[in-house]
Coordinates of C-alpha atoms and ligand atoms in Angstrom, one line a residue:
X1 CA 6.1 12.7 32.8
X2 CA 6.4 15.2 30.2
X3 CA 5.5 13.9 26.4
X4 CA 8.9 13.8 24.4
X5 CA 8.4 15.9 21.2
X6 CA 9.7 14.3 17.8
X7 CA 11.8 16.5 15.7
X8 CA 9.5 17.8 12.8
X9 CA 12.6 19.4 11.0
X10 CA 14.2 16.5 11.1
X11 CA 11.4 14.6 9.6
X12 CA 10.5 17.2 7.2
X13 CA 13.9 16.8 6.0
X14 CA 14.3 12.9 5.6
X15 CA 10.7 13.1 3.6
X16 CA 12.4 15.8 1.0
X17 CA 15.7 13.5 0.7
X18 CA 13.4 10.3 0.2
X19 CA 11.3 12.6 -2.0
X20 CA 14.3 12.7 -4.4
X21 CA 15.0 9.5 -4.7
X22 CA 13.1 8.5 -8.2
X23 CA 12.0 11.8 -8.8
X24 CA 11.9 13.3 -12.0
X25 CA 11.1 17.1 -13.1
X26 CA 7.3 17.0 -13.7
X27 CA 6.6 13.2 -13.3
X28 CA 6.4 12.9 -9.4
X29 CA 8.2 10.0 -7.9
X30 CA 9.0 6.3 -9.6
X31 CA 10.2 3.7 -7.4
X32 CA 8.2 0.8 -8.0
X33 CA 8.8 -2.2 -6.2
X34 CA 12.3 -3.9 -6.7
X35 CA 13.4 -1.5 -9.5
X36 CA 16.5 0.3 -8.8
X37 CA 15.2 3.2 -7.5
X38 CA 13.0 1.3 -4.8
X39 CA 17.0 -0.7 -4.2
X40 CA 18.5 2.7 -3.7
X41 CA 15.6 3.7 -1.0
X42 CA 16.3 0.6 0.5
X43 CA 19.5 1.3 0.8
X44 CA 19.4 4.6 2.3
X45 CA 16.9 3.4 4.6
X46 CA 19.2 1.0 5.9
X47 CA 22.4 3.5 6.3
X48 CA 19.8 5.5 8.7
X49 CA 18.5 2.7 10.5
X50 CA 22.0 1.4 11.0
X51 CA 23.4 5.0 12.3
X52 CA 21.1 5.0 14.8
X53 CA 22.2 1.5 16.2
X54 CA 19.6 -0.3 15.2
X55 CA 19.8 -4.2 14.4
X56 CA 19.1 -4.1 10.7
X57 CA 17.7 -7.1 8.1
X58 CA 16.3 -7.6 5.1
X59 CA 14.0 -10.1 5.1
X60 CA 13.2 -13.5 2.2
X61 CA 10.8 -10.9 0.4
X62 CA 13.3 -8.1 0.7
X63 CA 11.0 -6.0 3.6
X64 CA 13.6 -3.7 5.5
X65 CA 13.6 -4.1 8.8
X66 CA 15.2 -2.2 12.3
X67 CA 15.3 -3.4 15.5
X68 CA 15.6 -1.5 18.8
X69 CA 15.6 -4.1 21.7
X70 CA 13.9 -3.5 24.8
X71 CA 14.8 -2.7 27.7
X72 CA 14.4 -4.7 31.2
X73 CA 12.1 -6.7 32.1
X74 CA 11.0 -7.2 28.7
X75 CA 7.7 -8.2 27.7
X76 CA 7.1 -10.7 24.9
X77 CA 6.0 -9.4 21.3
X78 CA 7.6 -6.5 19.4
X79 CA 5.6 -3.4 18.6
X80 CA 6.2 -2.6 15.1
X81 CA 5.9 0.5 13.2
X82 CA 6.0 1.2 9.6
X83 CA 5.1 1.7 6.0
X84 CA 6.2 1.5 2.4
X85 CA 9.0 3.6 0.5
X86 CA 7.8 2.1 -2.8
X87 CA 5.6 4.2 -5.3
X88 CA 3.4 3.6 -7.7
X89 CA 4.3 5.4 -11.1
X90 CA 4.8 8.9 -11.1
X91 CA 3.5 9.0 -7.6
X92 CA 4.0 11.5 -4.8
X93 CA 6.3 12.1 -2.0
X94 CA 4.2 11.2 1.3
X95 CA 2.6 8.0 0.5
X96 CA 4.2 5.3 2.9
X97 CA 7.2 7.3 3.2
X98 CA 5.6 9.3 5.6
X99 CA 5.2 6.3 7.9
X100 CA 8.4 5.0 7.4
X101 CA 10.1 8.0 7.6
X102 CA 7.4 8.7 11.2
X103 CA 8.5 5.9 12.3
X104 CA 11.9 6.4 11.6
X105 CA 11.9 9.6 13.9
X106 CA 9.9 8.0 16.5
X107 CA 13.0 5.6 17.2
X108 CA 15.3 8.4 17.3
X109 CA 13.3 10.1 20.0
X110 CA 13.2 7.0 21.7
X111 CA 17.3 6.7 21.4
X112 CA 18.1 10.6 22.2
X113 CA 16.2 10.9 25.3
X114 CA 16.9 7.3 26.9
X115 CA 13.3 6.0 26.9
X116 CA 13.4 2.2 27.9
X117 CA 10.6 0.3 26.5
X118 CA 9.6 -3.0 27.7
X119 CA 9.2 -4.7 23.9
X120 CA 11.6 -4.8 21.2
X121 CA 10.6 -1.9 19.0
X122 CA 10.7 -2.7 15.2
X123 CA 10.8 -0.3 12.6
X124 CA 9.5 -2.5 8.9
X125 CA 9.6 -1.2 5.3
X126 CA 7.3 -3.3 3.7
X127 CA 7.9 -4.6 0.0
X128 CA 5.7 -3.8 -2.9
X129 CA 2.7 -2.4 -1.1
X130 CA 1.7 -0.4 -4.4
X131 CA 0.9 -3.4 -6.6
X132 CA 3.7 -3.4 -8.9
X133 CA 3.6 -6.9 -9.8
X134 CA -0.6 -6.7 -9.8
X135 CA -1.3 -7.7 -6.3
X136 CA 0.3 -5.3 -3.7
X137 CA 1.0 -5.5 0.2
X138 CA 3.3 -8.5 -0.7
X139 CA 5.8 -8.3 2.0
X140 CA 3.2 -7.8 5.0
X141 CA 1.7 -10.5 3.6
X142 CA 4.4 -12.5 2.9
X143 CA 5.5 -12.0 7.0
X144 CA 2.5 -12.6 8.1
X145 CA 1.7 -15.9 6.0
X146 CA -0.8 -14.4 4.1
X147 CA 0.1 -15.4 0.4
X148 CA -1.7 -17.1 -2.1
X149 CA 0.3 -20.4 -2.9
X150 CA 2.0 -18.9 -6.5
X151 CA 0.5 -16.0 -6.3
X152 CA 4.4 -14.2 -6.8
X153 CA 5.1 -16.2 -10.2
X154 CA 2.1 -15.3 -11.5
X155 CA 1.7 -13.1 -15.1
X156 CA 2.0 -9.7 -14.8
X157 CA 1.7 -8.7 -18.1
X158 CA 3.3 -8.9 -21.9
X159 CA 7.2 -7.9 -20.8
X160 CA 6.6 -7.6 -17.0
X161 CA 8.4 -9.4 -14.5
X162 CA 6.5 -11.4 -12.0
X163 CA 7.4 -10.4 -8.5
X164 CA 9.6 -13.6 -7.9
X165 CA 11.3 -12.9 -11.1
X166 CA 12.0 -9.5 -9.8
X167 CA 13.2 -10.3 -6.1
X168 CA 15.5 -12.9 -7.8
X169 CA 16.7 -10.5 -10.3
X170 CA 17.9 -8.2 -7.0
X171 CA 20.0 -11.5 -5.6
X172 CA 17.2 -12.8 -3.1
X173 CA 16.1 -16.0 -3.7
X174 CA 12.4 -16.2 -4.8
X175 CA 11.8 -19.9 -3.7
X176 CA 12.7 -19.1 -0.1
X177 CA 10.1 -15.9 0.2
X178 CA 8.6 -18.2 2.8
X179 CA 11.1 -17.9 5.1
X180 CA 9.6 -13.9 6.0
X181 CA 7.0 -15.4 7.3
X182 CA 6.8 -14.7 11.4
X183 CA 4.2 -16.2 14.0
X184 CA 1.7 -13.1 14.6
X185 CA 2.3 -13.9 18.1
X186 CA 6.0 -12.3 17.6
X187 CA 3.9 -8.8 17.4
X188 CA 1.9 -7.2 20.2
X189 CA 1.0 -4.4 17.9
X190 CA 1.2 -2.6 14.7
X191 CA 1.2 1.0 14.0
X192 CA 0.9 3.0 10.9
X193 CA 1.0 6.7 10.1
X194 CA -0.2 7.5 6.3
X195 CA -1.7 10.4 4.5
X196 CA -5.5 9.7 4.1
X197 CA -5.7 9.8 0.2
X198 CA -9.2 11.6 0.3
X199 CA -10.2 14.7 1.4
X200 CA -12.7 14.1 4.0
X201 CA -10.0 15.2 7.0
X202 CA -9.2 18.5 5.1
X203 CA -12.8 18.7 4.1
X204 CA -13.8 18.8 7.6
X205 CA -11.4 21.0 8.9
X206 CA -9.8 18.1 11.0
X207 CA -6.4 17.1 12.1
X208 CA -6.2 13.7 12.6
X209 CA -8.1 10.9 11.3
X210 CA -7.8 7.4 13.7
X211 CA -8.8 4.6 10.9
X212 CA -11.2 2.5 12.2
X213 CA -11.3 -0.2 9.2
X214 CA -10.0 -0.9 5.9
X215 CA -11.6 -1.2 2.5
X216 CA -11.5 -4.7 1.4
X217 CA -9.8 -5.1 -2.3
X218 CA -10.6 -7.7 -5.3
X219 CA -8.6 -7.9 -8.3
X220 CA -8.6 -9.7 -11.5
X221 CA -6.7 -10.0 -14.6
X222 CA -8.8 -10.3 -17.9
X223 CA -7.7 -11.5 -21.3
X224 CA -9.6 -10.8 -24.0
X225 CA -8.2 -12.7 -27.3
X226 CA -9.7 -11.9 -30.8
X227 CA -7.5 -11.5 -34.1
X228 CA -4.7 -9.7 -35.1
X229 CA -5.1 -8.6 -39.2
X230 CA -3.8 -5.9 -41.2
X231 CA -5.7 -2.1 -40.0
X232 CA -5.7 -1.3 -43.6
X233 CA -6.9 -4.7 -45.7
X234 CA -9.4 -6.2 -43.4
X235 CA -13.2 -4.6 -43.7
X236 CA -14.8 -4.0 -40.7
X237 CA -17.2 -6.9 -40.7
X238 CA -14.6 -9.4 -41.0
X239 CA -12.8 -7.9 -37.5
X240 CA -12.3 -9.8 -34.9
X241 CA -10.9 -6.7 -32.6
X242 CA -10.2 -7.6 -29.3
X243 CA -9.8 -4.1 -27.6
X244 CA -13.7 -3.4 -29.5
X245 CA -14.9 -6.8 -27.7
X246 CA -13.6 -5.7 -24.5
X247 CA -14.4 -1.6 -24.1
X248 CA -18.2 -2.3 -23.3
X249 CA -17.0 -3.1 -20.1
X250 CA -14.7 0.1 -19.3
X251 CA -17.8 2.1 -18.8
X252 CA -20.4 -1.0 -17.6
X253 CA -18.1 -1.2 -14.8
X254 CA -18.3 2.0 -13.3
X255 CA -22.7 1.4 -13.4
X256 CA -22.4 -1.9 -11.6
X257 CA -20.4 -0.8 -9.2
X258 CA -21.9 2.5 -8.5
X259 CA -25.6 0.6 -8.9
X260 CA -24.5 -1.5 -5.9
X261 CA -23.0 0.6 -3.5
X262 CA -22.3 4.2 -3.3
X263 CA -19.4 3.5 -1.4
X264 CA -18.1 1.0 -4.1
X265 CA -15.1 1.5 -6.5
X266 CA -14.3 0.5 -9.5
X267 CA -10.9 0.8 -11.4
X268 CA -9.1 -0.3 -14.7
X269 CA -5.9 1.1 -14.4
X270 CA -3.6 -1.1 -16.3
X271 CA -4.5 -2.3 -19.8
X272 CA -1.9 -3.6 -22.8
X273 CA -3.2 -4.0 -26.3
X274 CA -1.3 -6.6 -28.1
X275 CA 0.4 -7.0 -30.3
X276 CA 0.3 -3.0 -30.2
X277 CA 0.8 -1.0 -33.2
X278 CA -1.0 1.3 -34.7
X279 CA -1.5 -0.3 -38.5
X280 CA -2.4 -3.9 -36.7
X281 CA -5.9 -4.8 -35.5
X282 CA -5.6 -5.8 -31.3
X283 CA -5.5 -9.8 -31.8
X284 CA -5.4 -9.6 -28.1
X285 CA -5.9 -7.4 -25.0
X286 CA -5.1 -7.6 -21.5
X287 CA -6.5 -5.6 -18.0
X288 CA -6.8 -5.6 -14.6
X289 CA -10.1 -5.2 -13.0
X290 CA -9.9 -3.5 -9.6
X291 CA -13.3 -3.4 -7.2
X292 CA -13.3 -1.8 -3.8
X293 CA -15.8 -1.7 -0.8
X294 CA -15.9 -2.1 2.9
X295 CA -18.6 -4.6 2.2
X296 CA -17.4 -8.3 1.3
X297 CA -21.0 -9.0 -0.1
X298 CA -20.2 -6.1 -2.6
X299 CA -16.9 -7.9 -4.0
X300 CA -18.4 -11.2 -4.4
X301 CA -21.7 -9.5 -6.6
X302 CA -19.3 -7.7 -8.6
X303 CA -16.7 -10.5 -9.3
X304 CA -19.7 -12.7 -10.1
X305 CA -21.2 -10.5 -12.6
X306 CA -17.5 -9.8 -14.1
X307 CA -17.0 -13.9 -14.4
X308 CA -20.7 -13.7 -16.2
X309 CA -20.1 -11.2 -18.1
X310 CA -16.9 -13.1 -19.5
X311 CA -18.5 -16.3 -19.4
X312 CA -21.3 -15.2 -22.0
X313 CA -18.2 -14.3 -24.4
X314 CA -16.3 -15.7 -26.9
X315 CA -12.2 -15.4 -26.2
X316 CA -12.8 -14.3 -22.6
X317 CA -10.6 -15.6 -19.2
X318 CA -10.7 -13.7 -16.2
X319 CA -8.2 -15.2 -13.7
X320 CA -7.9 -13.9 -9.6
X321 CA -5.1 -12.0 -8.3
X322 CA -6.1 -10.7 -5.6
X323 CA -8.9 -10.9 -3.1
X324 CA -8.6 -9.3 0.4
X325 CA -11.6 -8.8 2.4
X326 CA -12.0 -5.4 4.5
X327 CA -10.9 -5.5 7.6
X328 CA -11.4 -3.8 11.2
X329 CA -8.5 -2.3 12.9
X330 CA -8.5 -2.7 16.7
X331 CA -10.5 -1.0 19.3
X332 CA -8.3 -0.2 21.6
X333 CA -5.8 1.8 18.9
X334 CA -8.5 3.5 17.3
X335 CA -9.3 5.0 20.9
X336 CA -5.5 5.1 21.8
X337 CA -5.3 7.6 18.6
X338 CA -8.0 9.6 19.2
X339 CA -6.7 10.2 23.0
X340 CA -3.4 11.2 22.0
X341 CA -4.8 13.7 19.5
X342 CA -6.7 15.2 21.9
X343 CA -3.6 15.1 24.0
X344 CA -1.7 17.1 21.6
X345 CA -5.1 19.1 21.5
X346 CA -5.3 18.6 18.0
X347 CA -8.9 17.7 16.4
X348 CA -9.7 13.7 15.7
X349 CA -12.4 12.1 13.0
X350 CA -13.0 8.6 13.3
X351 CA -13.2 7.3 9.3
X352 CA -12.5 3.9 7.5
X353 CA -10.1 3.8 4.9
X354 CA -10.4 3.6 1.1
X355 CA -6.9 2.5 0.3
X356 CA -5.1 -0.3 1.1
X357 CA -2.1 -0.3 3.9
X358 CA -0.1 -2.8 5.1
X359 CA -2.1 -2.2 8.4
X360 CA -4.4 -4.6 7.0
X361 CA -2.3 -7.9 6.9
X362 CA -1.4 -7.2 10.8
X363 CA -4.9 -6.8 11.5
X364 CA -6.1 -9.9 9.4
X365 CA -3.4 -12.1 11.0
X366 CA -4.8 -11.4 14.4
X367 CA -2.1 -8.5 15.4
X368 CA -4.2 -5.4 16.6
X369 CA -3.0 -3.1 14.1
X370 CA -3.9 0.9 14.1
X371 CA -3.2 3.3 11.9
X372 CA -3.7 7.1 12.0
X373 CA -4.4 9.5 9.2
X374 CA -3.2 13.1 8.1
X375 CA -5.1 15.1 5.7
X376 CA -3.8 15.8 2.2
X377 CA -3.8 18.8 0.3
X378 CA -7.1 18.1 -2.0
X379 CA -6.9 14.6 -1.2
X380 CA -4.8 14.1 -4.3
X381 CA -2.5 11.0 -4.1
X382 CA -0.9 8.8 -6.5
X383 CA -0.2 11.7 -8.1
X384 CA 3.1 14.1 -8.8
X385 CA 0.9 16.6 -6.9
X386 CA 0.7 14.8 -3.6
X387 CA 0.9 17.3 -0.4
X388 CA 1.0 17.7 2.8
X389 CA 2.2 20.3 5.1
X390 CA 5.4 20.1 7.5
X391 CA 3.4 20.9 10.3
X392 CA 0.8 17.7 9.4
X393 CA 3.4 15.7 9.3
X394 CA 5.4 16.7 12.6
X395 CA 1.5 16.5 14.4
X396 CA 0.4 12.9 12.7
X397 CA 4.5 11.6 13.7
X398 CA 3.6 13.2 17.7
X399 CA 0.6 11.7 17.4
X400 CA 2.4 8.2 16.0
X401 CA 4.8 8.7 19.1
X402 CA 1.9 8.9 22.2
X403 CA 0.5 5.6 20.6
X404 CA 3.6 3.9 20.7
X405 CA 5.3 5.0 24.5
X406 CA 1.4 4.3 25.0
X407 CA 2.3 0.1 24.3
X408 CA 4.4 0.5 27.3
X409 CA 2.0 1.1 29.7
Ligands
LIG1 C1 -2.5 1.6 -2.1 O1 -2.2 2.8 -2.2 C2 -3.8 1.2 -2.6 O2 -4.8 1.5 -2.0 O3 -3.8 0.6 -3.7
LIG2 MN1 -0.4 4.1 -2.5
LIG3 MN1 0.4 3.8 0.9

């Protein structure tokens, strides 16, 4: 049978319209979770999904959702293919939207040239993947039952909304975010194209990256609380500075982590300083901690010496919001990938992954979940400057469309 080609024009050109959607001259792209930016994506997500006859939802934690039904006989247990279209702030253009936007381009293949599958194909937008409300991957999570109990009302931060303060504040109801969840044994499979974030593909000269694992992710929010006085009338000596008490730690972090494991990361990327002015002494401050590694043991020696290092201070709290473990994707994908690259004769590295994807709550629900890689220019990401190539994207969406006709066989 000959391979049916995606259209790369046509993908190139959904990822530019997306692309616009929260942009702003010089800042990137801003359509963080649930903010009206991330409603309008929704929205336009939903206009193409329904043009092309698909049977659309939103689900209880507002994931977008398409459905193509299968053809006859059908087997049990959707395929599913998808991504986020939320950013972080002043992100770029590719991340998750490429594998939406892949996916979205694989259906219309599908559609055009009459393919019959034997599973209900789904094409999933997942909700708040980039950690807007502190924890991230939420609505793969929250579909497949992988949610802390409260984890969504908790504290994000002086003035923040907590995620179920958010979802209500768009007309869901937070108290019925269970209701997303679905048996794993509705999926047969998940699928994921996303630029790799690094620069180990374009590095090496390499097309295509198959992901054989995902970086496990721990994250904790730390309150430091001292004393707010006057920055003019109160002597040093009498301070009780919370932003002082806590810096130590910006740069201890960093040595533990690297002192541990090479391929350890360490990140504190949010940080509020209350009450925040310039003439008042920081009474109280307020971060999240963020440790990465493909090794569990890793997370658990750095948490503990974070929850020591607070304990052995005055005014310290260090509270959880977030610990997922790394996780393997499945064997047969990973190979699946790699065989339809080197169908498309395009070159094929086999490399874990050190950011997180949605791809991760499939796989630690049981689904077998695979996920395939493009390079990025410089391996920037998470930054205005994102880039990749219309010609990466048309061969990682190819590449996206072998692995899925693949499920049929
Ligand atoms: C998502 O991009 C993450 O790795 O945090
Ligand atoms: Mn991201
Ligand atoms: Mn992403």
């Amino acid at each position: 049978m000959n391979v049916p080609r995606i259209n790369g024009d046509r993908l190139w050109a959904d990822l530019m319209a997306v692309g616009k959607i929260g942009a702003s001259a010089g800042s990137g792209v801003t359509r963080t979770a649930l903010s009206a930016t991330d409603l309008e994506v929704k929205a336009w997500l939903l206009a193409q999904m329904g043009q092309l006859g698909l049977e659309t939802r939103t689900d209880a934690a507002y994931n977008v959702i398409g459905r193509l039904p299968a053809g006859q006989p059908k087997r049990s247990g959707a395929v599913a293919v998808g991504s986020h279209l939320d950013t972080v702030p002043q992100g770029g253009r590719f991340d998750g939207a490429l594998g939406v936007l892949a996916g979205l381009e694989c259906l219309r293949t599908i559609r055009e040239q009459s393919i019959a599958l034997p599973h209900d194909l789904e094409l999933i937008s997942f909700c708040d993947e980039e950690a807007a409300h502190n924890t991230g991957t939420v609505g793969s999570r929250a579909m497949l039952g992988l949610l802390q109990p409260g984890e969504l009302l908790k504290s994000v931060g002086q003035g923040r909304r907590s995620f179920a303060e958010a979802l209500q504040a768009c007309g869901k109801d937070a108290a019925r975010v269970g209701e997303a969840r679905r048996d794993p044994a509705d999926f047969a499979a998940y699928l994921e194209l996303h630029i790799e974030q690094g620069r180990r593909l374009e590095s090496a000269g390499v097309q295509i990256g198959a992901v054989t694992a995902i970086v496990g992710i721990f994250r904790y929010l730390v309150t430091v609380t001292g004393e707010a006085a006057h920055a003019g009338t109160t002597p040093m000596p009498l301070r009780k500075d919370a932003l002082v008490q806590a810096a130590p730690l910006f740069s201890l972090l960093p040595d533990w982590v690297q002192r541990r494991n090479p391929e350890a990361v360490g990140t504190i990327g949010r940080l509020e300083v209350h009450p925040g002015a310039p003439n008042v002494v920081p009474g109280r401050c307020q971060f999240v901690v963020e440790i990465r590694s493909p090794q569990r043991e890793d997370l658990v020696a750095l948490r503990d010496q974070l929850r020591a290092h607070a304990a052995a201070r005055e005014g310290w709290q260090v509270e959880t919001v977030l610990e997922k473990a790394g996780t393997p994707l499945a064997g047969a994908l990973i190979e699946a990938v790699a065989e339809a690259a080197a169908g498309e004769r395009l070159s094929c590295l086999r490399m874990a992954s050190g950011a997180g994807h949605d791809a991760q709550s499939f796989a630690a629900a049981g689904v077998p979940a695979g996920m395939i890689f493009t390079p990025c220019r410089r391996g920037v990401s998470h930054h205005p400057d994102e880039w990749i190539e219309p010609e990466q994207a048309a061969q990682g969406c190819q590449v996206l469309l072998q692995v899925l006709l693949q499920q049929a066989e």
